[in-house]
CSV table of C-alpha atoms in Angstrom, one decimal:
chain,number,residue,atom,x,y,z
A,1404,MET,CA,7.1,3.9,-16.1
A,1405,ALA,CA,9.8,2.6,-13.8
A,1406,ALA,CA,7.6,2.0,-10.8
A,1407,SER,CA,4.9,0.4,-13.0
A,1408,LEU,CA,7.4,-2.0,-14.6
A,1409,LEU,CA,8.8,-3.0,-11.2
A,1410,ARG,CA,5.3,-3.6,-10.0
A,1411,LEU,CA,4.5,-5.9,-12.9
A,1412,HIS,CA,7.3,-8.3,-11.8
A,1413,PHE,CA,6.0,-8.2,-8.2
A,1414,HIS,CA,2.4,-8.9,-9.3
A,1415,ASP,CA,3.6,-11.7,-11.6
A,1416,CYS,CA,5.7,-13.5,-9.0
A,1417,PHE,CA,3.0,-13.4,-6.2
A,1418,VAL,CA,0.5,-15.4,-8.4
A,1419,LEU,CA,1.6,-18.9,-9.6
A,1420,GLY,CA,5.2,-17.8,-9.4
A,1421,CYS,CA,7.5,-15.7,-11.7
A,1422,ASP,CA,6.0,-17.2,-14.9
A,1423,GLY,CA,4.7,-14.2,-17.0
A,1424,SER,CA,1.0,-15.1,-16.1
A,1425,VAL,CA,0.2,-11.5,-15.3
A,1426,LEU,CA,0.8,-10.6,-19.0
A,1427,LEU,CA,-1.8,-12.9,-20.4
A,1428,ASP,CA,-5.0,-11.5,-22.0
A,1429,ASP,CA,-8.3,-13.4,-22.1
A,1430,PHE,CA,-8.0,-16.1,-24.7
A,1431,GLU,CA,-9.4,-19.6,-25.3
A,1432,GLY,CA,-10.0,-20.6,-21.7
A,1433,VAL,CA,-7.5,-18.2,-20.1
A,1434,GLU,CA,-9.0,-15.6,-17.8
A,1435,SER,CA,-6.6,-12.7,-17.5
A,1436,GLU,CA,-5.2,-11.7,-14.1
A,1437,LYS,CA,-5.6,-8.1,-15.3
A,1438,LYS,CA,-9.2,-8.3,-14.2
A,1439,ALA,CA,-8.3,-9.0,-10.6
A,1440,GLY,CA,-8.9,-6.3,-8.0
A,1441,PRO,CA,-5.3,-5.3,-7.4
A,1442,ASN,CA,-4.6,-5.1,-11.1
A,1443,LEU,CA,-7.8,-3.7,-12.7
A,1444,ASN,CA,-7.4,-0.1,-14.0
A,1445,SER,CA,-4.1,0.0,-12.0
A,1446,LEU,CA,-1.4,-2.2,-13.4
A,1447,ARG,CA,0.5,-0.6,-16.3
A,1448,GLY,CA,3.4,-1.2,-18.6
A,1449,PHE,CA,2.1,-4.0,-20.8
A,1450,GLU,CA,2.8,-2.1,-24.0
A,1451,VAL,CA,6.4,-1.6,-22.9
A,1452,ILE,CA,6.8,-5.3,-22.5
A,1453,ASP,CA,5.1,-5.9,-25.9
A,1454,GLU,CA,7.7,-3.6,-27.6
A,1455,ILE,CA,10.6,-5.2,-25.8
A,1456,LYS,CA,9.4,-8.7,-26.7
A,1457,TYR,CA,8.9,-7.8,-30.3
A,1458,LEU,CA,12.5,-6.6,-30.6
A,1459,VAL,CA,13.9,-9.6,-28.7
A,1460,GLU,CA,11.9,-12.0,-30.9
A,1461,GLU,CA,13.3,-10.3,-34.0
A,1462,ALA,CA,16.8,-10.8,-32.8
A,1463,CYS,CA,16.5,-14.3,-31.3
A,1464,PRO,CA,13.1,-16.0,-31.7
A,1465,CYS,CA,11.7,-18.3,-29.0
A,1466,ILE,CA,14.8,-18.0,-26.7
A,1467,VAL,CA,13.9,-15.4,-24.1
A,1468,SER,CA,10.7,-15.8,-22.0
A,1469,CYS,CA,8.3,-13.1,-21.0
A,1470,ALA,CA,8.9,-14.1,-17.4
A,1471,ASP,CA,12.7,-13.4,-17.8
A,1472,LEU,CA,11.9,-10.1,-19.5
A,1473,LEU,CA,9.8,-9.0,-16.5
A,1474,ALA,CA,12.7,-9.8,-14.2
A,1475,ILE,CA,15.3,-7.9,-16.3
A,1476,VAL,CA,13.1,-4.9,-16.9
A,1477,ALA,CA,12.3,-4.6,-13.1
A,1478,ARG,CA,16.1,-4.6,-12.4
A,1479,ASP,CA,16.8,-2.0,-15.1
A,1480,ALA,CA,13.8,0.2,-14.0
A,1481,VAL,CA,15.2,0.4,-10.5
A,1482,ALA,CA,18.8,1.1,-11.7
A,1483,LEU,CA,17.7,3.8,-14.0
A,1484,ARG,CA,16.0,5.6,-11.1
A,1485,GLY,CA,19.2,5.6,-9.1
A,1486,GLY,CA,18.7,2.4,-7.3
A,1487,PRO,CA,20.8,-0.8,-7.1
A,1488,LYS,CA,21.6,-3.2,-9.8
A,1489,TRP,CA,21.8,-7.0,-9.4
A,1490,ASN,CA,22.5,-10.1,-11.5
A,1491,VAL,CA,19.2,-11.5,-12.8
A,1492,TYR,CA,19.1,-15.3,-13.0
A,1493,LEU,CA,17.6,-16.4,-16.3
A,1494,GLY,CA,16.0,-19.5,-17.6
A,1495,ARG,CA,12.4,-19.0,-16.5
A,1496,ARG,CA,9.7,-20.3,-18.8
A,1497,ASP,CA,6.2,-18.9,-19.3
A,1498,SER,CA,3.0,-20.2,-17.8
A,1499,MET,CA,0.2,-21.5,-20.0
A,1500,LYS,CA,-2.4,-20.4,-17.5
A,1501,ALA,CA,-3.4,-17.5,-15.3
A,1502,SER,CA,-5.2,-17.2,-11.9
A,1503,VAL,CA,-7.6,-14.3,-11.2
A,1504,ASN,CA,-8.4,-15.9,-7.9
A,1505,GLY,CA,-4.7,-16.1,-7.0
A,1506,ALA,CA,-4.2,-12.4,-7.9
A,1507,ASN,CA,-7.1,-11.5,-5.6
A,1508,LYS,CA,-5.8,-13.7,-2.8
A,1509,PHE,CA,-2.1,-13.3,-2.7
A,1510,ILE,CA,-1.3,-9.7,-3.9
A,1511,PRO,CA,-1.4,-7.4,-0.9
A,1512,PHE,CA,-4.0,-4.6,-0.9
A,1513,PRO,CA,-3.1,-1.0,0.1
A,1514,ASN,CA,-5.1,-1.3,3.3
A,1515,SER,CA,-3.6,-4.6,4.4
A,1516,SER,CA,-2.8,-5.1,8.1
A,1517,LEU,CA,0.7,-6.0,9.2
A,1518,GLU,CA,-0.5,-9.6,9.9
A,1519,THR,CA,-1.9,-9.9,6.4
A,1520,LEU,CA,1.3,-8.6,4.9
A,1521,ILE,CA,3.4,-11.1,6.8
A,1522,ALA,CA,1.1,-14.0,5.9
A,1523,ASN,CA,1.1,-13.0,2.2
A,1524,PHE,CA,4.9,-12.8,2.1
A,1525,ARG,CA,5.3,-16.0,4.1
A,1526,SER,CA,3.1,-17.9,1.7
A,1527,GLN,CA,5.6,-17.1,-1.1
A,1528,GLY,CA,8.6,-18.2,1.0
A,1529,LEU,CA,9.6,-14.6,1.9
A,1530,GLY,CA,10.2,-13.4,5.4
A,1531,ILE,CA,10.3,-10.2,7.4
A,1532,GLN,CA,13.5,-8.9,5.8
A,1533,GLU,CA,12.0,-9.3,2.3
A,1534,LEU,CA,8.7,-7.7,3.4
A,1535,VAL,CA,10.4,-4.5,4.7
A,1536,ALA,CA,13.0,-4.3,1.9
A,1537,LEU,CA,10.5,-4.8,-0.9
A,1538,SER,CA,8.1,-2.3,0.7
A,1539,GLY,CA,10.9,0.2,0.0
A,1540,SER,CA,9.9,0.0,-3.7
A,1541,HIS,CA,7.3,2.6,-2.7
A,1542,THR,CA,10.1,5.1,-2.9
A,1543,ILE,CA,9.0,5.6,-6.5
A,1544,GLY,CA,5.6,5.5,-8.2
A,1545,LYS,CA,2.1,6.8,-7.6
A,1546,ALA,CA,-1.2,5.5,-6.1
A,1547,ARG,CA,-4.8,6.4,-6.9
A,1548,CYS,CA,-6.9,8.2,-4.4
A,1549,LYS,CA,-9.1,5.1,-4.2
A,1550,SER,CA,-6.0,3.3,-2.7
A,1551,PHE,CA,-5.3,5.7,0.1
A,1552,ARG,CA,-8.7,7.3,0.9
A,1553,GLN,CA,-9.3,4.9,3.8
A,1554,ARG,CA,-5.9,6.0,5.2
A,1555,ILE,CA,-7.1,9.6,5.4
A,1556,TYR,CA,-10.7,9.3,6.5
A,1557,ASP,CA,-11.7,5.9,7.8
A,1558,TYR,CA,-8.8,4.5,9.9
A,1559,LYS,CA,-10.1,5.8,13.3
A,1560,ASP,CA,-13.2,3.6,13.0
A,1561,SER,CA,-12.2,0.7,10.7
A,1562,MET,CA,-8.5,0.0,11.3
A,1563,SER,CA,-7.0,-2.1,14.0
A,1564,SER,CA,-5.3,-0.5,17.0
A,1565,SER,CA,-1.9,-1.2,15.5
A,1566,TYR,CA,-2.5,1.4,12.8
A,1567,ASN,CA,-3.9,3.9,15.3
A,1568,HIS,CA,-0.6,3.8,17.3
A,1569,HIS,CA,1.3,5.5,14.5
A,1570,PRO,CA,2.2,9.2,14.6
A,1571,LYS,CA,0.1,11.3,12.3
A,1572,ASP,CA,1.5,14.5,10.6
A,1573,GLU,CA,-1.4,16.9,10.5
A,1574,GLU,CA,0.1,18.9,7.7
A,1575,PHE,CA,0.5,15.8,5.6
A,1576,GLN,CA,-3.1,14.8,6.4
A,1577,LYS,CA,-4.3,18.2,5.0
A,1578,VAL,CA,-2.2,17.7,1.8
A,1579,LEU,CA,-3.8,14.3,1.3
A,1580,GLU,CA,-7.3,15.7,2.0
A,1581,SER,CA,-6.8,18.3,-0.7
A,1582,ILE,CA,-5.8,15.7,-3.2
A,1583,CYS,CA,-8.3,13.0,-2.3
A,1584,THR,CA,-11.8,14.1,-1.3
A,1585,VAL,CA,-14.2,12.0,0.8
A,1586,SER,CA,-15.9,10.8,-2.4
A,1587,GLY,CA,-15.2,11.0,-6.1
A,1588,ARG,CA,-11.8,11.7,-7.7
A,1589,ASP,CA,-11.0,8.0,-7.4
A,1590,ASP,CA,-8.3,8.1,-10.1
A,1591,VAL,CA,-6.5,11.2,-9.0
A,1592,LEU,CA,-2.8,10.2,-8.4
A,1593,ALA,CA,-0.4,11.1,-5.5
A,1594,PRO,CA,3.2,10.1,-5.2
A,1595,LEU,CA,4.0,7.3,-2.8
A,1596,ASP,CA,7.0,9.3,-1.7
A,1597,PHE,CA,6.3,13.0,-1.7
A,1598,MET,CA,9.9,14.0,-0.9
A,1599,THR,CA,11.8,12.3,-3.8
A,1600,PRO,CA,9.0,10.8,-6.0
A,1601,THR,CA,11.2,10.0,-9.0
A,1602,ARG,CA,14.4,8.8,-7.3
A,1603,PHE,CA,14.9,5.3,-6.0
A,1604,ASP,CA,16.4,6.0,-2.5
A,1605,ASN,CA,15.7,5.3,1.1
A,1606,GLN,CA,13.4,8.3,1.7
A,1607,TYR,CA,10.4,6.0,2.0
A,1608,PHE,CA,11.7,4.8,5.4
A,1609,HIS,CA,12.1,8.3,6.6
A,1610,ASN,CA,8.5,9.0,5.6
A,1611,ILE,CA,7.0,6.1,7.5
A,1612,LYS,CA,9.1,7.0,10.6
A,1613,SER,CA,7.2,10.3,10.5
A,1614,GLY,CA,3.8,8.7,9.9
A,1615,ASN,CA,3.9,10.0,6.3
A,1616,GLY,CA,3.4,6.8,4.4
A,1617,LEU,CA,0.8,7.2,1.7
A,1618,LEU,CA,-0.8,3.8,2.2
A,1619,ILE,CA,-2.1,2.0,5.3
A,1620,SER,CA,0.1,-0.9,4.3
A,1621,ASP,CA,3.1,1.4,4.5
A,1622,ASN,CA,2.4,2.8,7.9
A,1623,VAL,CA,1.6,-0.5,9.6
A,1624,LEU,CA,5.3,-1.5,9.2
A,1625,LEU,CA,6.1,0.6,12.3
A,1626,TYR,CA,3.8,-1.4,14.5
A,1627,ASP,CA,6.2,-3.2,16.8
A,1628,GLY,CA,4.6,-6.6,16.3
A,1629,VAL,CA,7.5,-9.0,15.6
A,1630,GLU,CA,9.8,-8.5,18.5
A,1631,GLY,CA,11.0,-5.2,17.1
A,1632,GLU,CA,12.5,-6.8,14.0
A,1633,ILE,CA,10.4,-4.8,11.5
A,1634,ARG,CA,11.0,-1.5,13.4
A,1635,ASP,CA,14.7,-2.2,13.6
A,1636,LEU,CA,14.9,-2.8,9.8
A,1637,VAL,CA,12.9,0.4,9.1
A,1638,TRP,CA,15.4,2.4,11.2
A,1639,ALA,CA,18.4,0.7,9.7
A,1640,PHE,CA,17.3,1.3,6.1
A,1641,ALA,CA,16.6,5.0,7.0
A,1642,LEU,CA,20.1,5.4,8.4
A,1643,ASP,CA,22.0,3.5,5.7
A,1644,GLU,CA,20.9,3.7,2.1
A,1645,GLU,CA,23.6,1.2,0.9
A,1646,TYR,CA,22.4,-1.3,3.4
A,1647,PHE,CA,18.8,-0.9,2.1
A,1648,PHE,CA,20.0,-1.2,-1.5
A,1649,GLY,CA,21.9,-4.4,-0.7
A,1650,LEU,CA,19.0,-6.1,1.0
A,1651,PHE,CA,16.5,-4.9,-1.7
A,1652,ALA,CA,18.7,-6.5,-4.4
A,1653,HIS,CA,18.9,-9.7,-2.4
A,1654,SER,CA,15.1,-9.7,-1.9
A,1655,MET,CA,14.4,-9.1,-5.6
A,1656,ILE,CA,16.6,-12.0,-6.5
A,1657,LYS,CA,14.8,-14.2,-3.9
A,1658,MET,CA,11.4,-13.0,-5.1
A,1659,GLY,CA,12.4,-13.7,-8.7
A,1660,ASN,CA,12.9,-17.3,-7.9
A,1661,ILE,CA,9.4,-18.0,-6.6
A,1662,HIS,CA,8.0,-21.2,-8.3
A,1663,VAL,CA,9.7,-20.7,-11.6
A,1664,LEU,CA,9.1,-23.0,-14.5
A,1665,THR,CA,12.2,-24.4,-16.1
A,1666,GLY,CA,13.3,-27.2,-18.5
A,1667,LYS,CA,10.3,-28.5,-20.4
A,1668,GLN,CA,7.7,-26.9,-18.1
A,1669,GLY,CA,5.6,-24.2,-19.7
A,1670,GLU,CA,6.8,-22.6,-22.9
A,1671,ILE,CA,8.6,-19.6,-24.4
A,1672,ARG,CA,5.7,-17.4,-25.6
A,1673,LYS,CA,6.1,-15.6,-28.9
A,1674,ASN,CA,3.6,-13.0,-27.8
A,1675,CYS,CA,3.5,-12.2,-24.1
A,1676,ARG,CA,-0.3,-11.7,-24.2
A,1677,PHE,CA,-1.2,-15.2,-25.5
A,1678,ILE,CA,-0.1,-18.8,-25.2
A,1679,ASN,CA,1.4,-20.2,-28.3
A,1680,THR,CA,-1.0,-21.9,-30.7
């Protein structure tokens, strides 16, 4: 569940800010973000958060927000897979609303162009460094065939020239074709990092250097579109894992501060799925 729990924090912060809105179910005027395209039948880990919240509420009721739990759990998930640890700032409060439209608009899709990725991150106050570092989270986890089918079969006709400039590993193409057929098998899973799929390391950057990123949004990072800055970061992270770990931790802290609710804003939910009544 490590990758899924990390992803929950990311999908939360990119919609309304890091406020636990992604955890809300449909309820009395609240339309759940779980219905949004990037989340539907894809986002997991809600039951893990439920269990943690239950235990925390038993120990100290109405003190720790669901938003803070997401930030802590994301950090621990990375650390338990061999990645870096960082100090998580606490004090977030929980949103009393959700935004399906925001989830559809601001969460990057797996076939996003480089320009779209940069714009999505910039809208959250995150720059090129955070974009490349946080993309490294794809060193763990899996993706559905539906998410990478276009990367296998359609890129020649439908993708911009920036994607077509990337090197293609023919053997890797054949492996992907065997997993994900032209039609059907939408929910068959493949690891985002075929080399070290369960370890948080810098292998992801070696993969995309070879054209072996699973998603289109992985491979577009090597398009030299920002005066070489993105390309230089990919090379630097591939060469120096500790450097990647340091900037990943920095980027997670910065992301975790997006539009947080504090003081008397929002509330501390008793149940992460519903606003307090």
